[in-house]
């Protein structure tokens, strides 16, 4: 494995751990298979999917616990 690839994987794993800790509802979404980029370990694609999902949740109910925890 290339050193830069190892760094990318470390960043991805760290970022997703923090995100799932702060927004546990999103881990449930990923576990249900609604997020196809998790298996790619692409930080940018993963965060883009999160942003798109969050945008939909804001439209649906901007006062939901998911939205509030996402901004915390």
Short mmCIF file of C-alpha atoms in Angstrom, two decimals:
data_model
loop_
_atom_site.label_atom_id
_atom_site.label_comp_id
_atom_site.label_asym_id
_atom_site.label_seq_id
_atom_site.Cartn_x
_atom_site.Cartn_y
_atom_site.Cartn_z
CA UNK A 1 0.00 0.00 0.00
CA UNK A 2 1.31 3.44 -0.93
CA UNK A 3 2.03 5.88 1.93
CA UNK A 4 -0.45 8.44 0.57
CA UNK A 5 -3.12 5.76 0.34
CA UNK A 6 -2.46 4.84 3.97
CA UNK A 7 -2.84 8.50 4.95
CA UNK A 8 -6.11 8.76 3.00
CA UNK A 9 -7.47 5.67 4.75
CA UNK A 10 -6.44 7.04 8.14
CA UNK A 11 -8.16 10.38 7.43
CA UNK A 12 -11.28 8.63 6.15
CA UNK A 13 -11.49 6.31 9.16
CA UNK A 14 -10.89 9.15 11.62
CA UNK A 15 -13.42 11.43 9.95
CA UNK A 16 -16.13 8.80 9.75
CA UNK A 17 -15.57 7.77 13.38
CA UNK A 18 -16.01 11.39 14.49
CA UNK A 19 -19.04 11.93 12.26
CA UNK A 20 -20.72 8.73 13.45
CA UNK A 21 -19.99 9.67 17.06
CA UNK A 22 -21.53 13.13 16.63
CA UNK A 23 -24.38 12.07 14.29
CA UNK A 24 -25.21 8.46 15.13
CA UNK A 25 -28.30 8.62 12.94
CA UNK A 26 -26.09 8.85 9.88
CA UNK A 27 -24.28 5.62 10.78
CA UNK A 28 -27.69 3.95 10.64
CA UNK A 29 -28.21 5.38 7.14
CA UNK A 30 -24.82 4.07 6.01
CA UNK A 31 -25.42 0.69 7.65
CA UNK A 32 -28.72 0.38 5.76
CA UNK A 33 -26.77 0.74 2.52
CA UNK A 34 -28.16 4.12 1.49
CA UNK A 35 -24.63 5.48 1.15
CA UNK A 36 -22.68 3.80 -1.64
CA UNK A 37 -19.44 5.73 -1.10
CA UNK A 38 -18.60 4.32 2.32
CA UNK A 39 -17.04 1.18 0.86
CA UNK A 40 -14.90 3.27 -1.52
CA UNK A 41 -13.21 4.99 1.42
CA UNK A 42 -13.33 8.25 -0.49
CA UNK A 43 -13.44 11.09 2.02
CA UNK A 44 -14.69 13.66 -0.46
CA UNK A 45 -17.43 11.46 -1.89
CA UNK A 46 -18.48 10.33 1.59
CA UNK A 47 -18.76 13.90 2.87
CA UNK A 48 -20.58 14.94 -0.30
CA UNK A 49 -23.15 12.18 0.30
CA UNK A 50 -23.49 13.31 3.90
CA UNK A 51 -24.05 16.91 2.78
CA UNK A 52 -26.71 15.83 0.27
CA UNK A 53 -28.46 13.68 2.88
CA UNK A 54 -28.26 16.50 5.44
CA UNK A 55 -29.74 18.93 2.91
CA UNK A 56 -32.72 16.63 2.46
CA UNK A 57 -33.15 16.36 6.21
CA UNK A 58 -33.06 20.15 6.57
CA UNK A 59 -35.79 20.46 3.95
CA UNK A 60 -37.87 17.76 5.67
CA UNK A 61 -37.50 19.11 9.24
CA UNK A 62 -34.87 21.67 10.09
CA UNK A 63 -35.49 21.21 13.82
CA UNK A 64 -34.94 17.43 13.88
CA UNK A 65 -32.37 15.93 16.20
CA UNK A 66 -30.42 14.71 13.16
CA UNK A 67 -30.06 18.25 11.80
CA UNK A 68 -29.23 19.69 15.23
CA UNK A 69 -26.56 17.05 15.93
CA UNK A 70 -25.08 17.57 12.46
CA UNK A 71 -24.47 21.23 13.21
CA UNK A 72 -23.18 20.58 16.71
#
